[in-house]
Amino acid sequence: MENSLNDDTLWYFLSNESVEPESRMSLIMDIVSRKPLCCTDDEFSFKYFQKEIGEGCHPDYLWRKIQHVYRTLWNWSLNPEIYHKVGYLICANYPQSVLPTLTLLYYGTRGLEHVALNEFLDKLIAESQSSNFPEFLERYRHQINISFYRTQTMGMGTFPFDKYKTIWRDGGISPPVPDLGQEVLP
C-alpha cells in the first residue's frame, strides 16, 4: 500500500496536496476516520483508531477497513472511465463539504456497481458545473484539459494528474498534446 501511494501518478490522482511520501498513508487513515477538512490535529486519525480499539473494536477489523479503502481507490485508478471522473472531481474540489472530496466520494459510492457508480459520478460532475461563474470556469478548464488529453490519446491514455497538478496548473500552462507515436499505457 505505502509503496503504491509513493508513486506520484497515483498520489496526484487521489490528492491535490503535495505531501512527502513517508506521510501519504495518512490519506487512507483520514478517509477511514472521516477527518474533517478544518481539522488541524495531526493526530486526529490516530486518536480515532485508539478510541475504536478502546471501545472494543478489533484491530483486524480496522485493518480490513483500511485495506478496503485502499483497494477501492486502487480499483478506481485502474478503470480509465472512473479514473478520469474521480480525478476531475478531486482536482475541482467538488463536492465541497466539511469532509475532503475523496472521503465523500468513497463513502458516497460504497456498494455501487459500475453503472450506478458512473451515473453517480456523472451527476456530481454536472452539479460541479452549475455553481458560481468563477468556480465554473476553473472546473470547466479542468474538464477541458482532461477531455482534450483523452481525445488526443484516443481514449487509451490516462490523464497525468501528477504533472497537471505540479507543473501545468501551477504554471498556468496547458497540457501538451501527447505524441501518438509513443506507446500509450491503457
PDB file of C-alpha atoms in Angstrom:
ATOM      1  CA  MET A   1       0.000   0.000   0.000  1.00  0.00           C
ATOM      2  CA  GLU A   2       2.620   2.519   1.069  1.00  0.00           C
ATOM      3  CA  ASN A   3       4.810   1.874  -1.961  1.00  0.00           C
ATOM      4  CA  SER A   4       1.999   2.494  -4.426  1.00  0.00           C
ATOM      5  CA  LEU A   5       0.974   5.706  -2.624  1.00  0.00           C
ATOM      6  CA  ASN A   6       4.558   6.903  -3.049  1.00  0.00           C
ATOM      7  CA  ASP A   7       4.046   6.814  -6.818  1.00  0.00           C
ATOM      8  CA  ASP A   8       3.227  10.397  -7.847  1.00  0.00           C
ATOM      9  CA  THR A   9       0.950   9.150 -10.641  1.00  0.00           C
ATOM     10  CA  LEU A  10      -1.397   7.500  -8.139  1.00  0.00           C
ATOM     11  CA  TRP A  11      -0.898  10.154  -5.465  1.00  0.00           C
ATOM     12  CA  TYR A  12      -1.903  13.136  -7.591  1.00  0.00           C
ATOM     13  CA  PHE A  13      -4.907  11.234  -8.899  1.00  0.00           C
ATOM     14  CA  LEU A  14      -6.042  10.920  -5.259  1.00  0.00           C
ATOM     15  CA  SER A  15      -4.909  14.258  -3.867  1.00  0.00           C
ATOM     16  CA  ASN A  16      -4.307  17.897  -4.733  1.00  0.00           C
ATOM     17  CA  GLU A  17      -1.749  18.178  -1.930  1.00  0.00           C
ATOM     18  CA  SER A  18       1.990  17.896  -2.272  1.00  0.00           C
ATOM     19  CA  VAL A  19       2.850  15.561   0.601  1.00  0.00           C
ATOM     20  CA  GLU A  20       6.103  13.842   1.430  1.00  0.00           C
ATOM     21  CA  PRO A  21       5.980  10.114   0.591  1.00  0.00           C
ATOM     22  CA  GLU A  22       6.526   8.998   4.186  1.00  0.00           C
ATOM     23  CA  SER A  23       3.225  10.562   5.280  1.00  0.00           C
ATOM     24  CA  ARG A  24       0.981   9.623   2.345  1.00  0.00           C
ATOM     25  CA  MET A  25      -0.505   6.607   4.120  1.00  0.00           C
ATOM     26  CA  SER A  26      -2.280   9.082   6.387  1.00  0.00           C
ATOM     27  CA  LEU A  27      -4.664   9.818   3.482  1.00  0.00           C
ATOM     28  CA  ILE A  28      -6.157   6.328   3.850  1.00  0.00           C
ATOM     29  CA  MET A  29      -6.338   6.697   7.640  1.00  0.00           C
ATOM     30  CA  ASP A  30      -8.041  10.093   7.269  1.00  0.00           C
ATOM     31  CA  ILE A  31     -10.689   8.579   4.978  1.00  0.00           C
ATOM     32  CA  VAL A  32     -11.434   5.757   7.427  1.00  0.00           C
ATOM     33  CA  SER A  33     -11.637   8.207  10.343  1.00  0.00           C
ATOM     34  CA  ARG A  34     -13.585  10.775   8.273  1.00  0.00           C
ATOM     35  CA  LYS A  35     -11.211  13.560   9.284  1.00  0.00           C
ATOM     36  CA  PRO A  36     -12.848  16.955   8.575  1.00  0.00           C
ATOM     37  CA  LEU A  37     -11.129  19.461   6.290  1.00  0.00           C
ATOM     38  CA  CYS A  38     -10.960  22.083   9.030  1.00  0.00           C
ATOM     39  CA  CYS A  39      -9.251  19.734  11.489  1.00  0.00           C
ATOM     40  CA  THR A  40      -5.683  20.789  12.239  1.00  0.00           C
ATOM     41  CA  ASP A  41      -4.998  17.968  14.701  1.00  0.00           C
ATOM     42  CA  ASP A  42      -2.261  15.856  13.099  1.00  0.00           C
ATOM     43  CA  GLU A  43      -3.197  13.008  15.439  1.00  0.00           C
ATOM     44  CA  PHE A  44      -6.932  13.009  14.610  1.00  0.00           C
ATOM     45  CA  SER A  45      -6.847   9.645  12.815  1.00  0.00           C
ATOM     46  CA  PHE A  46      -4.551   8.077  15.410  1.00  0.00           C
ATOM     47  CA  LYS A  47      -6.964   9.159  18.148  1.00  0.00           C
ATOM     48  CA  TYR A  48      -9.889   7.762  16.149  1.00  0.00           C
ATOM     49  CA  PHE A  49      -8.258   4.333  15.883  1.00  0.00           C
ATOM     50  CA  GLN A  50      -7.205   4.446  19.531  1.00  0.00           C
ATOM     51  CA  LYS A  51     -10.795   5.261  20.555  1.00  0.00           C
ATOM     52  CA  GLU A  52     -12.234   2.491  18.360  1.00  0.00           C
ATOM     53  CA  ILE A  53      -9.878  -0.103  19.839  1.00  0.00           C
ATOM     54  CA  GLY A  54     -10.582   1.208  23.347  1.00  0.00           C
ATOM     55  CA  GLU A  55     -14.309   0.709  22.734  1.00  0.00           C
ATOM     56  CA  GLY A  56     -13.757  -2.935  21.793  1.00  0.00           C
ATOM     57  CA  CYS A  57     -13.256  -2.769  18.026  1.00  0.00           C
ATOM     58  CA  HIS A  58     -10.824  -5.477  16.956  1.00  0.00           C
ATOM     59  CA  PRO A  59      -7.647  -4.174  15.256  1.00  0.00           C
ATOM     60  CA  ASP A  60      -8.108  -6.734  12.447  1.00  0.00           C
ATOM     61  CA  TYR A  61     -11.472  -5.185  11.620  1.00  0.00           C
ATOM     62  CA  LEU A  62      -9.911  -1.722  11.422  1.00  0.00           C
ATOM     63  CA  TRP A  63      -7.110  -3.080   9.232  1.00  0.00           C
ATOM     64  CA  ARG A  64      -9.704  -4.590   6.874  1.00  0.00           C
ATOM     65  CA  LYS A  65     -11.401  -1.170   6.660  1.00  0.00           C
ATOM     66  CA  ILE A  66      -8.058   0.418   5.737  1.00  0.00           C
ATOM     67  CA  GLN A  67      -7.463  -2.276   3.117  1.00  0.00           C
ATOM     68  CA  HIS A  68     -10.964  -1.804   1.696  1.00  0.00           C
ATOM     69  CA  VAL A  69     -10.456   1.933   1.269  1.00  0.00           C
ATOM     70  CA  TYR A  70      -7.118   1.333  -0.430  1.00  0.00           C
ATOM     71  CA  ARG A  71      -8.479  -1.379  -2.760  1.00  0.00           C
ATOM     72  CA  THR A  72     -11.403   0.839  -3.727  1.00  0.00           C
ATOM     73  CA  LEU A  73      -9.106   3.749  -4.605  1.00  0.00           C
ATOM     74  CA  TRP A  74      -6.708   1.408  -6.420  1.00  0.00           C
ATOM     75  CA  ASN A  75      -9.556  -0.081  -8.460  1.00  0.00           C
ATOM     76  CA  TRP A  76     -10.730   3.412  -9.398  1.00  0.00           C
ATOM     77  CA  SER A  77      -7.224   4.139 -10.668  1.00  0.00           C
ATOM     78  CA  LEU A  78      -7.296   1.058 -12.907  1.00  0.00           C
ATOM     79  CA  ASN A  79     -10.586   1.895 -14.645  1.00  0.00           C
ATOM     80  CA  PRO A  80      -9.954   4.740 -17.147  1.00  0.00           C
ATOM     81  CA  GLU A  81     -13.558   5.968 -17.096  1.00  0.00           C
ATOM     82  CA  ILE A  82     -13.784   6.078 -13.296  1.00  0.00           C
ATOM     83  CA  TYR A  83     -10.199   7.364 -13.042  1.00  0.00           C
ATOM     84  CA  HIS A  84     -10.929  10.446 -15.117  1.00  0.00           C
ATOM     85  CA  LYS A  85     -14.245  11.236 -13.446  1.00  0.00           C
ATOM     86  CA  VAL A  86     -12.919  10.843  -9.902  1.00  0.00           C
ATOM     87  CA  GLY A  87      -9.704  12.647 -10.854  1.00  0.00           C
ATOM     88  CA  TYR A  88     -11.690  15.581 -12.211  1.00  0.00           C
ATOM     89  CA  LEU A  89     -13.851  15.818  -9.064  1.00  0.00           C
ATOM     90  CA  ILE A  90     -10.795  15.736  -6.798  1.00  0.00           C
ATOM     91  CA  CYS A  91      -8.987  18.291  -8.966  1.00  0.00           C
ATOM     92  CA  ALA A  92     -12.082  20.525  -8.888  1.00  0.00           C
ATOM     93  CA  ASN A  93     -12.577  20.002  -5.110  1.00  0.00           C
ATOM     94  CA  TYR A  94     -16.189  19.023  -5.676  1.00  0.00           C
ATOM     95  CA  PRO A  95     -18.444  18.370  -3.840  1.00  0.00           C
ATOM     96  CA  GLN A  96     -17.471  20.924  -1.224  1.00  0.00           C
ATOM     97  CA  SER A  97     -18.214  19.896   2.323  1.00  0.00           C
ATOM     98  CA  VAL A  98     -16.700  19.635   5.770  1.00  0.00           C
ATOM     99  CA  LEU A  99     -15.096  16.391   4.540  1.00  0.00           C
ATOM    100  CA  PRO A 100     -12.484  16.121   1.777  1.00  0.00           C
ATOM    101  CA  THR A 101     -13.755  15.250  -1.711  1.00  0.00           C
ATOM    102  CA  LEU A 102     -12.083  11.840  -1.722  1.00  0.00           C
ATOM    103  CA  THR A 103     -13.721  10.889   1.591  1.00  0.00           C
ATOM    104  CA  LEU A 104     -17.125  11.977   0.291  1.00  0.00           C
ATOM    105  CA  LEU A 105     -16.635  10.001  -2.917  1.00  0.00           C
ATOM    106  CA  TYR A 106     -15.532   6.882  -1.059  1.00  0.00           C
ATOM    107  CA  TYR A 107     -18.464   6.842   1.364  1.00  0.00           C
ATOM    108  CA  GLY A 108     -20.951   8.129  -1.217  1.00  0.00           C
ATOM    109  CA  THR A 109     -20.205   5.323  -3.670  1.00  0.00           C
ATOM    110  CA  ARG A 110     -19.889   2.344  -1.321  1.00  0.00           C
ATOM    111  CA  GLY A 111     -21.866  -0.576  -2.653  1.00  0.00           C
ATOM    112  CA  LEU A 112     -22.488   0.969  -6.090  1.00  0.00           C
ATOM    113  CA  GLU A 113     -21.934  -1.268  -9.080  1.00  0.00           C
ATOM    114  CA  HIS A 114     -20.147   0.028 -12.195  1.00  0.00           C
ATOM    115  CA  VAL A 115     -23.191   1.538 -13.956  1.00  0.00           C
ATOM    116  CA  ALA A 116     -24.571   3.176 -10.801  1.00  0.00           C
ATOM    117  CA  LEU A 117     -21.097   4.447  -9.888  1.00  0.00           C
ATOM    118  CA  ASN A 118     -20.709   6.077 -13.313  1.00  0.00           C
ATOM    119  CA  GLU A 119     -24.169   7.655 -13.071  1.00  0.00           C
ATOM    120  CA  PHE A 120     -23.387   9.000  -9.595  1.00  0.00           C
ATOM    121  CA  LEU A 121     -20.090  10.497 -10.782  1.00  0.00           C
ATOM    122  CA  ASP A 122     -21.751  11.977 -13.895  1.00  0.00           C
ATOM    123  CA  LYS A 123     -24.352  13.624 -11.659  1.00  0.00           C
ATOM    124  CA  LEU A 124     -21.657  15.145  -9.443  1.00  0.00           C
ATOM    125  CA  ILE A 125     -19.752  16.418 -12.486  1.00  0.00           C
ATOM    126  CA  ALA A 126     -22.905  18.067 -13.848  1.00  0.00           C
ATOM    127  CA  GLU A 127     -23.577  19.652 -10.438  1.00  0.00           C
ATOM    128  CA  SER A 128     -19.994  20.897 -10.239  1.00  0.00           C
ATOM    129  CA  GLN A 129     -20.556  22.946 -13.377  1.00  0.00           C
ATOM    130  CA  SER A 130     -23.693  24.657 -12.154  1.00  0.00           C
ATOM    131  CA  SER A 131     -22.057  26.667  -9.375  1.00  0.00           C
ATOM    132  CA  ASN A 132     -20.984  30.314  -9.434  1.00  0.00           C
ATOM    133  CA  PHE A 133     -19.202  31.599 -12.520  1.00  0.00           C
ATOM    134  CA  PRO A 134     -15.525  31.816 -11.352  1.00  0.00           C
ATOM    135  CA  GLU A 135     -15.690  28.307  -9.874  1.00  0.00           C
ATOM    136  CA  PHE A 136     -17.432  27.089 -13.018  1.00  0.00           C
ATOM    137  CA  LEU A 137     -14.642  28.438 -15.241  1.00  0.00           C
ATOM    138  CA  GLU A 138     -11.922  26.806 -13.159  1.00  0.00           C
ATOM    139  CA  ARG A 139     -13.733  23.448 -13.064  1.00  0.00           C
ATOM    140  CA  TYR A 140     -14.576  23.641 -16.754  1.00  0.00           C
ATOM    141  CA  ARG A 141     -10.899  24.256 -17.551  1.00  0.00           C
ATOM    142  CA  HIS A 142     -10.016  21.059 -15.680  1.00  0.00           C
ATOM    143  CA  GLN A 143     -12.627  19.117 -17.610  1.00  0.00           C
ATOM    144  CA  ILE A 144     -11.491  20.515 -20.962  1.00  0.00           C
ATOM    145  CA  ASN A 145      -7.860  19.588 -20.254  1.00  0.00           C
ATOM    146  CA  ILE A 146      -8.823  16.047 -19.257  1.00  0.00           C
ATOM    147  CA  SER A 147     -11.199  15.598 -22.222  1.00  0.00           C
ATOM    148  CA  PHE A 148      -8.663  17.018 -24.673  1.00  0.00           C
ATOM    149  CA  TYR A 149      -5.980  14.652 -23.421  1.00  0.00           C
ATOM    150  CA  ARG A 150      -8.346  11.664 -23.636  1.00  0.00           C
ATOM    151  CA  THR A 151      -9.328  12.632 -27.192  1.00  0.00           C
ATOM    152  CA  GLN A 152      -5.708  13.008 -28.270  1.00  0.00           C
ATOM    153  CA  THR A 153      -4.835   9.563 -26.896  1.00  0.00           C
ATOM    154  CA  MET A 154      -7.961   8.062 -28.496  1.00  0.00           C
ATOM    155  CA  GLY A 155      -9.228   7.103 -25.047  1.00  0.00           C
ATOM    156  CA  MET A 156      -6.225   4.878 -24.425  1.00  0.00           C
ATOM    157  CA  GLY A 157      -4.175   7.060 -22.093  1.00  0.00           C
ATOM    158  CA  THR A 158      -4.778   8.167 -18.573  1.00  0.00           C
ATOM    159  CA  PHE A 159      -4.542  11.843 -17.768  1.00  0.00           C
ATOM    160  CA  PRO A 160      -1.273  12.649 -15.938  1.00  0.00           C
ATOM    161  CA  PHE A 161      -2.738  14.321 -12.850  1.00  0.00           C
ATOM    162  CA  ASP A 162       0.724  14.281 -11.270  1.00  0.00           C
ATOM    163  CA  LYS A 163       2.161  16.570 -13.953  1.00  0.00           C
ATOM    164  CA  TYR A 164      -1.004  18.649 -14.244  1.00  0.00           C
ATOM    165  CA  LYS A 165      -1.170  19.427 -10.537  1.00  0.00           C
ATOM    166  CA  THR A 166       2.540  20.060 -10.032  1.00  0.00           C
ATOM    167  CA  ILE A 167       3.541  21.796 -13.269  1.00  0.00           C
ATOM    168  CA  TRP A 168       0.760  22.696 -15.657  1.00  0.00           C
ATOM    169  CA  ARG A 169      -1.830  24.033 -13.224  1.00  0.00           C
ATOM    170  CA  ASP A 170       0.641  25.928 -11.055  1.00  0.00           C
ATOM    171  CA  GLY A 171       2.298  27.496 -14.077  1.00  0.00           C
ATOM    172  CA  GLY A 172      -0.955  28.128 -15.925  1.00  0.00           C
ATOM    173  CA  ILE A 173       0.361  26.122 -18.865  1.00  0.00           C
ATOM    174  CA  SER A 174      -1.956  23.905 -20.901  1.00  0.00           C
ATOM    175  CA  PRO A 175      -1.085  20.204 -21.016  1.00  0.00           C
ATOM    176  CA  PRO A 176       0.920  19.259 -24.092  1.00  0.00           C
ATOM    177  CA  VAL A 177      -0.575  17.210 -26.888  1.00  0.00           C
ATOM    178  CA  PRO A 178       0.642  13.635 -26.372  1.00  0.00           C
ATOM    179  CA  ASP A 179       2.916  12.114 -29.020  1.00  0.00           C
ATOM    180  CA  LEU A 180       0.705   9.415 -30.548  1.00  0.00           C
ATOM    181  CA  GLY A 181       3.796   7.708 -31.952  1.00  0.00           C
ATOM    182  CA  GLN A 182       4.796   6.713 -28.442  1.00  0.00           C
ATOM    183  CA  GLU A 183       3.284   3.764 -26.655  1.00  0.00           C
ATOM    184  CA  VAL A 184       0.314   4.848 -24.547  1.00  0.00           C
ATOM    185  CA  LEU A 185      -0.485   2.856 -21.446  1.00  0.00           C
ATOM    186  CA  PRO A 186      -4.115   1.740 -21.082  1.00  0.00           C
TER     187      PRO A 186
END
